[in-house]
Every structure is written in structure tokens, then in C-alpha cells.
PDB file of C-alpha atoms in Angstrom:
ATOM      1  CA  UNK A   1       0.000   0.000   0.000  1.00 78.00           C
ATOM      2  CA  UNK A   2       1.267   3.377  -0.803  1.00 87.00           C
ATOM      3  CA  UNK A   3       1.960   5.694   1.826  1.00 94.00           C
ATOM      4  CA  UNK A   4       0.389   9.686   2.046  1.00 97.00           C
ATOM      5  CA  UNK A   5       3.044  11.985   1.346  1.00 98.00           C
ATOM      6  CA  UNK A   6       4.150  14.504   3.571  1.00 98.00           C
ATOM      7  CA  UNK A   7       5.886  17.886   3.414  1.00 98.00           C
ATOM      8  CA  UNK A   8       7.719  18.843   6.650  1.00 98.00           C
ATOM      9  CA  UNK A   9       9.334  22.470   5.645  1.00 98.00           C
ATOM     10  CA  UNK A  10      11.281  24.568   7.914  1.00 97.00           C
ATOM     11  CA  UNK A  11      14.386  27.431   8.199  1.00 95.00           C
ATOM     12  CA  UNK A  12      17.389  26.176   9.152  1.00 95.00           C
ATOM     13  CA  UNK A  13      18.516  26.531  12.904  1.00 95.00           C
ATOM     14  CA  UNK A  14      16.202  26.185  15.504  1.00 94.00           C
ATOM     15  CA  UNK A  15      12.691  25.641  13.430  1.00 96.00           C
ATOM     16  CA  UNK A  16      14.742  23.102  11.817  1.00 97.00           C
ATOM     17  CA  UNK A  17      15.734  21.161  14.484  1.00 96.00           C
ATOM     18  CA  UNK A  18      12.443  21.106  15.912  1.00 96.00           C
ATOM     19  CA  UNK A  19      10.820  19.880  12.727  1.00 97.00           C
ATOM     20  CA  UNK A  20      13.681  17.172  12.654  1.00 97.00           C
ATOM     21  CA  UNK A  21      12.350  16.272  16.452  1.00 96.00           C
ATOM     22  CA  UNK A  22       8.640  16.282  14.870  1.00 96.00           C
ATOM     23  CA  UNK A  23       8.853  14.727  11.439  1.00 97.00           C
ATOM     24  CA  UNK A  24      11.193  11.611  11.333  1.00 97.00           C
ATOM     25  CA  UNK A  25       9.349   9.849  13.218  1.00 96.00           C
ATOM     26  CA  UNK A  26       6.263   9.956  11.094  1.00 97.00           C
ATOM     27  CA  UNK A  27       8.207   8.393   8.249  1.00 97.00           C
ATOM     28  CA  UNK A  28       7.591   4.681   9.232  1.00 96.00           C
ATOM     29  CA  UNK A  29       4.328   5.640   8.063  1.00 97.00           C
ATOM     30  CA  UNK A  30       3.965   8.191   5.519  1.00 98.00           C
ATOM     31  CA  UNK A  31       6.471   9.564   2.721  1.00 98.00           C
ATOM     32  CA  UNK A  32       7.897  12.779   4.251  1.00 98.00           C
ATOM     33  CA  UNK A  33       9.414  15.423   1.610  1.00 98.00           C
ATOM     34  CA  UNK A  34      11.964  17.806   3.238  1.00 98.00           C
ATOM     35  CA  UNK A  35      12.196  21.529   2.277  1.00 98.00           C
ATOM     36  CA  UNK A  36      14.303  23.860   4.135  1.00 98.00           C
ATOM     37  CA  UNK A  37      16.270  27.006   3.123  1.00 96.00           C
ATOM     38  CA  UNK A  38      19.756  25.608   3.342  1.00 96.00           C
ATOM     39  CA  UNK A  39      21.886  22.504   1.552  1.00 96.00           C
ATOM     40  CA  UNK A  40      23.159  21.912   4.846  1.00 97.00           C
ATOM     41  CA  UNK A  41      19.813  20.149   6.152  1.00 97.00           C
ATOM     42  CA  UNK A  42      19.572  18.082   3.156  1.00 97.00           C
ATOM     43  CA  UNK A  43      22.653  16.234   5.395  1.00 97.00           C
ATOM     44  CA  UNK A  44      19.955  14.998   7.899  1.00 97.00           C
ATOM     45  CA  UNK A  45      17.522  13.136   6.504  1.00 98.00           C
ATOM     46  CA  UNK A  46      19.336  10.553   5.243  1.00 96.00           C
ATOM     47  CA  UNK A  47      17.293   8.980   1.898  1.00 96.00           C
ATOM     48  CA  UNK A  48      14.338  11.621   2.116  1.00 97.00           C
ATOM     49  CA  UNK A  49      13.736  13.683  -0.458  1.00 98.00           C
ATOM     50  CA  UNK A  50      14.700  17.395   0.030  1.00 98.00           C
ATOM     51  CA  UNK A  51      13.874  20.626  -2.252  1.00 98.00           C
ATOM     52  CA  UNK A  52      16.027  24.287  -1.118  1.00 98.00           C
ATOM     53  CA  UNK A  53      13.898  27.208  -0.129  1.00 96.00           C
ATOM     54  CA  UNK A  54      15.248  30.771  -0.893  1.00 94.00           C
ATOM     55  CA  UNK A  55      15.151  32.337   2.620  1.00 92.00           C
ATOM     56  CA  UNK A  56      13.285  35.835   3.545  1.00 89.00           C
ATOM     57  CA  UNK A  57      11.893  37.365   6.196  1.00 85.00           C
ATOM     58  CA  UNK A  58      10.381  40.773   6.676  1.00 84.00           C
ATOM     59  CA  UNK A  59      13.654  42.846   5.818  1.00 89.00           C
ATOM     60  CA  UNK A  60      14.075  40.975   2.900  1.00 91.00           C
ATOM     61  CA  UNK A  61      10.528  40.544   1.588  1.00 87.00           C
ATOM     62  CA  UNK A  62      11.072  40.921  -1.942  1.00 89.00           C
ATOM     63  CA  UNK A  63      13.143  37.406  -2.106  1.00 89.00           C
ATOM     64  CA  UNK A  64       9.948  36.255  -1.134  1.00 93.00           C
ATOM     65  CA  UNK A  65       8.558  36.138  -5.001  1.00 94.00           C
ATOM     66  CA  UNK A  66      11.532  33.749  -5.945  1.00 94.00           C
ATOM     67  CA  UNK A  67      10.209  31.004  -3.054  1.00 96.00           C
ATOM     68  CA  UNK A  68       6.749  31.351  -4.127  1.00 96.00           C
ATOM     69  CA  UNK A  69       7.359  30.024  -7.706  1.00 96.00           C
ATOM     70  CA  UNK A  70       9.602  27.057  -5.971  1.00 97.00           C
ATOM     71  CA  UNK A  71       6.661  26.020  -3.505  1.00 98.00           C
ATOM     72  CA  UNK A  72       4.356  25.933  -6.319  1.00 98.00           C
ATOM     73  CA  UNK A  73       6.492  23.579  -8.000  1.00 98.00           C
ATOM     74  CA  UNK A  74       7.226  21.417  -5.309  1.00 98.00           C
ATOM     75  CA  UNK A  75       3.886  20.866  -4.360  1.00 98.00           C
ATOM     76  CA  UNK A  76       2.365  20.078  -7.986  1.00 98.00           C
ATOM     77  CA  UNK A  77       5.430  17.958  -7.943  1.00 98.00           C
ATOM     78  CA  UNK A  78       5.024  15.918  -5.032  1.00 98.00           C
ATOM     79  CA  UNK A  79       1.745  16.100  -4.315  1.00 97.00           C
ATOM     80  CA  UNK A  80       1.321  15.884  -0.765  1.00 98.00           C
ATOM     81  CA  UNK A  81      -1.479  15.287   1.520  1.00 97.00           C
ATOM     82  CA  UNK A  82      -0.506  17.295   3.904  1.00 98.00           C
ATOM     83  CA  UNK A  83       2.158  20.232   4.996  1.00 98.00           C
ATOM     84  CA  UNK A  84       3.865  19.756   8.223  1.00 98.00           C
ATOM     85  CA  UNK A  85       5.551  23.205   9.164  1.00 98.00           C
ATOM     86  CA  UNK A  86       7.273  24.751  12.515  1.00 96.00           C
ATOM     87  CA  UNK A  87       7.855  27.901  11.191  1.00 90.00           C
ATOM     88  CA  UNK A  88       9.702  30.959  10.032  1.00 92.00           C
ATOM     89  CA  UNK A  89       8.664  32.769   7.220  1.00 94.00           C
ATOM     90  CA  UNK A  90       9.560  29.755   3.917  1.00 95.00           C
ATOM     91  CA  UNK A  91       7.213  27.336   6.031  1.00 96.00           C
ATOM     92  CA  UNK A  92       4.394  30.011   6.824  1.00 97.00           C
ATOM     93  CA  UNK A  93       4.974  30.532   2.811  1.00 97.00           C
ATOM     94  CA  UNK A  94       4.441  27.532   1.872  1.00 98.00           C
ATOM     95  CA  UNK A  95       1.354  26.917   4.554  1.00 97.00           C
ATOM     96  CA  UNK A  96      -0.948  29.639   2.252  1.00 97.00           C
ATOM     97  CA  UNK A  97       0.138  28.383  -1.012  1.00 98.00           C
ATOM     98  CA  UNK A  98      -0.540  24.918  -0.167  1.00 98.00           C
ATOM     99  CA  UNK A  99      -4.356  25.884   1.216  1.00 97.00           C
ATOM    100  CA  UNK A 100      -5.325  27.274  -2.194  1.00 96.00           C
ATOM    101  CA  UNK A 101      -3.824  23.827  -3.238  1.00 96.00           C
ATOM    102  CA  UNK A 102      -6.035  22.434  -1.322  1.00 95.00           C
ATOM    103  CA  UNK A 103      -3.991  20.646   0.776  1.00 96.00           C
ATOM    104  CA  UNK A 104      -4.006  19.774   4.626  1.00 97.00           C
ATOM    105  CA  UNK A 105      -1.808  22.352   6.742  1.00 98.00           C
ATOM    106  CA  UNK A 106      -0.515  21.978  10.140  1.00 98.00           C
ATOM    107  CA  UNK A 107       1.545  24.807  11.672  1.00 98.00           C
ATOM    108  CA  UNK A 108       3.313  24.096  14.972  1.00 97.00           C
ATOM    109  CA  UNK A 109       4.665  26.723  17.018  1.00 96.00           C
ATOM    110  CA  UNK A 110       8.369  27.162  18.000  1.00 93.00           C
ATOM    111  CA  UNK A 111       8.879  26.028  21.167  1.00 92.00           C
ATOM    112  CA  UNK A 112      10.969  29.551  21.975  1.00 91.00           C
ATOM    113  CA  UNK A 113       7.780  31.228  21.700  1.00 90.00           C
ATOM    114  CA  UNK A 114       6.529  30.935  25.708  1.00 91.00           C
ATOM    115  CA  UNK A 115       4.906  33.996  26.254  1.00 93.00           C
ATOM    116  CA  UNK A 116       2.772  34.616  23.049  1.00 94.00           C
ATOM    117  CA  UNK A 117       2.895  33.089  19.802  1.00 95.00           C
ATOM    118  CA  UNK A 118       5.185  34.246  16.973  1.00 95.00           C
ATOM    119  CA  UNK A 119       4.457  36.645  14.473  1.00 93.00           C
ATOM    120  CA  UNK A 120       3.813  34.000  11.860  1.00 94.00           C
ATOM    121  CA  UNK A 121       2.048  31.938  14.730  1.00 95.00           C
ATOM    122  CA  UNK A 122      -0.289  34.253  14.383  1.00 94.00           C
ATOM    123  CA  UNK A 123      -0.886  34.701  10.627  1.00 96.00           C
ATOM    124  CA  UNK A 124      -1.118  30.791  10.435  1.00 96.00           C
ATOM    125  CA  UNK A 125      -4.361  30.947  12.149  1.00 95.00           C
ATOM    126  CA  UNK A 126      -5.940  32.448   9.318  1.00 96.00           C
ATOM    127  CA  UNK A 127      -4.253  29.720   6.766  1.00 97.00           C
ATOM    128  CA  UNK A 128      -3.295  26.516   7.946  1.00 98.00           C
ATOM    129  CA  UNK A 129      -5.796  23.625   8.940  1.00 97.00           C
ATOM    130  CA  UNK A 130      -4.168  22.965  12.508  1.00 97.00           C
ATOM    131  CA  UNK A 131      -2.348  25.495  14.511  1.00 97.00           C
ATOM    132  CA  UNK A 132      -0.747  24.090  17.385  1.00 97.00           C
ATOM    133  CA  UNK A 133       1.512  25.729  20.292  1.00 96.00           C
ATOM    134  CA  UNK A 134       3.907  24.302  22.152  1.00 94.00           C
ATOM    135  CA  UNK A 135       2.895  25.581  25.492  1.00 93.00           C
ATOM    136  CA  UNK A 136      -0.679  25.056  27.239  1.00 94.00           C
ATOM    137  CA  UNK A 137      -0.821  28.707  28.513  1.00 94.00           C
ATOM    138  CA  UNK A 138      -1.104  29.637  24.843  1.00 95.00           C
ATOM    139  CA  UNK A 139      -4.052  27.582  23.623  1.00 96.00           C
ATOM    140  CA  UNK A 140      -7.299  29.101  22.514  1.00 95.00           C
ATOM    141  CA  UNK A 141     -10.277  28.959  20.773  1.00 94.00           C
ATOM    142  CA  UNK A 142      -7.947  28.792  17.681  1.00 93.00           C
ATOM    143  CA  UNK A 143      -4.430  27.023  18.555  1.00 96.00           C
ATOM    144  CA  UNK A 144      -4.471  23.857  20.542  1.00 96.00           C
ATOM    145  CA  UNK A 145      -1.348  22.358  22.878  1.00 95.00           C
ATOM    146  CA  UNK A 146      -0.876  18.451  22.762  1.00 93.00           C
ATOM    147  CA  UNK A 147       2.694  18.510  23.928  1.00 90.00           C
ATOM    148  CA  UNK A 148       6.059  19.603  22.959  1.00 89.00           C
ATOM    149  CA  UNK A 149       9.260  18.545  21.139  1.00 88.00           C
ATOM    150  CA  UNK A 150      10.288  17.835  25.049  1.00 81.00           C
ATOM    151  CA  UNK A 151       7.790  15.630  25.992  1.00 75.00           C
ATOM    152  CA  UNK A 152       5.703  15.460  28.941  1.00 61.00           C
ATOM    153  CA  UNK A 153       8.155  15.834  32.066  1.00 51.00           C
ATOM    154  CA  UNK A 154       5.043  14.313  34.198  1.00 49.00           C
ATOM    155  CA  UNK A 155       4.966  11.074  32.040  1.00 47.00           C
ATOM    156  CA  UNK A 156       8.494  10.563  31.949  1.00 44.00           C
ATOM    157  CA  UNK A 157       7.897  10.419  35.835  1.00 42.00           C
ATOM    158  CA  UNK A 158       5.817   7.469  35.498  1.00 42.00           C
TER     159      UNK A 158
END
């Protein structure tokens, strides 16, 4: 049986890591695609596929066009049921372009984020699926917590 296809997509550093943390164990039972914005990650994920994001933020907006046209093309490419994202500005990209794609979107959080949800925390609402936070003092009506990358320090008690 073929297995759903998954994007995981995140900036290098710590969104990266996190997504690492998040992802690879979901690939005993789906096909996870890796997109970040540098080579470097494509080192990590041993026989995955991996596609290179141009990085932006908000000083740099305008490289912004240039990662638009390669998200489209991964995802007509690939296909994927559903994009898996922990943030920065190439994974909240590719979050909106894959809802008008029709696709499932899932934005989680960073972890650093303990006292309010990041900027593009907030913007996912409005665009992906599932928003999820890391902490349970930030869960609303709109973001849910069901753990964190550290795991539940009350069930490792146990």
C-alpha cells in the first residue's frame, strides 16, 4: 500500500531542528518530503527527499517572489497530503500556497515562543488547517497544545 506523502518544511537553525524532532518519526508511516532554506539540512535526513527554499523574512521581503514560484512547483510535484511546518517565514509561505492547493496544513509553534505566539504563529491561524503551540498557557479557541518537542516531564515520571 502506498503511503500519504508529507511535506515537513522549515528554516534552518532552531525551526529546523524542531521539525527534525517532529517529522522523522512519522516516516515509518507516511512519505515525508523535506524543504528547508539551506543545503546543509539536506545532510539529515538521510534517503528523504529534500527541495532548497530561498530564505526571507520581513527585511528581505522581496526574495519572497523567488520562493513562491519554488513552492508551487514542489507541491504540484510531489503532491502531498498534507504540509507539516514549525515555522519561520519559507514554512508560513508555503502553509498559504498549499491551502489554495487544497492541501491539509498543520503549523506548529516554536517552542521559543513561551509567552505569546510568533508573528507568523499568528498569521497561520488564518491559513493553515491545525495550529498548534507548544505551550498550554497559549491555547485558545484557535491554537491547541498536545505537547512539545520535550515531551511530557510528568509522564516521563511514570
Amino acid at each position: 500500500m502506498k503511503k500519504k506523502k508529507i511535506i515537513a518544511v522549515a528554516s534552518i537553525g532552531g525551526h529546523w531542528v524542531q521539525l527534525l524532532r517532529i517529522a522523522q518519526p512519522l516516516e515509518s508511516r507516511y512519505d515525508v518530503v523535506y524543504m528547508s532554506t539551506h543545503e546543509k539540512c539536506k545532510t539529515m535526513i538521510g534517503p528523504n527527499r529534500f527541495y532548497k527554499l530561498p530564505d526571507f523574512n520581513r527585511s528581505n521581503a522581496w526574495k519572497m517572489l523567488a520562493a513562491v514560484f519554488k513552492v508551487i512547483g514542489v507541491l504540484l510535484k510531489e503532491r502531498p497530503a498534507a504540509v507539516l511546518t514549525t515555522g519561520a517565514a519559507p514554512g508560513l509561505l508555503t502553509i498559504v500556497v498549499a491551502k489554495f492547493l487544497f492541501r491539509n496544513t498543520i503549523w506548529i509553534d516554536s517552542v521559543a515562543n513561551v509567552k505569546t505566539m510568533s508573528g507568523c504563529g499568528h498569521v497561520a491561524r488564518y491559513f493553515a488547517k491545525h495550529v498548534y503551540t507548544q505551550w498550554p498557557d497559549l491555547a485558545d479557541d484557535s491554537v491547541d497544545y498536545v505537547g512539545n518537542i520535550f515531551g511530557d516531564p510528568s509522564e516521563e515520571q511514570k
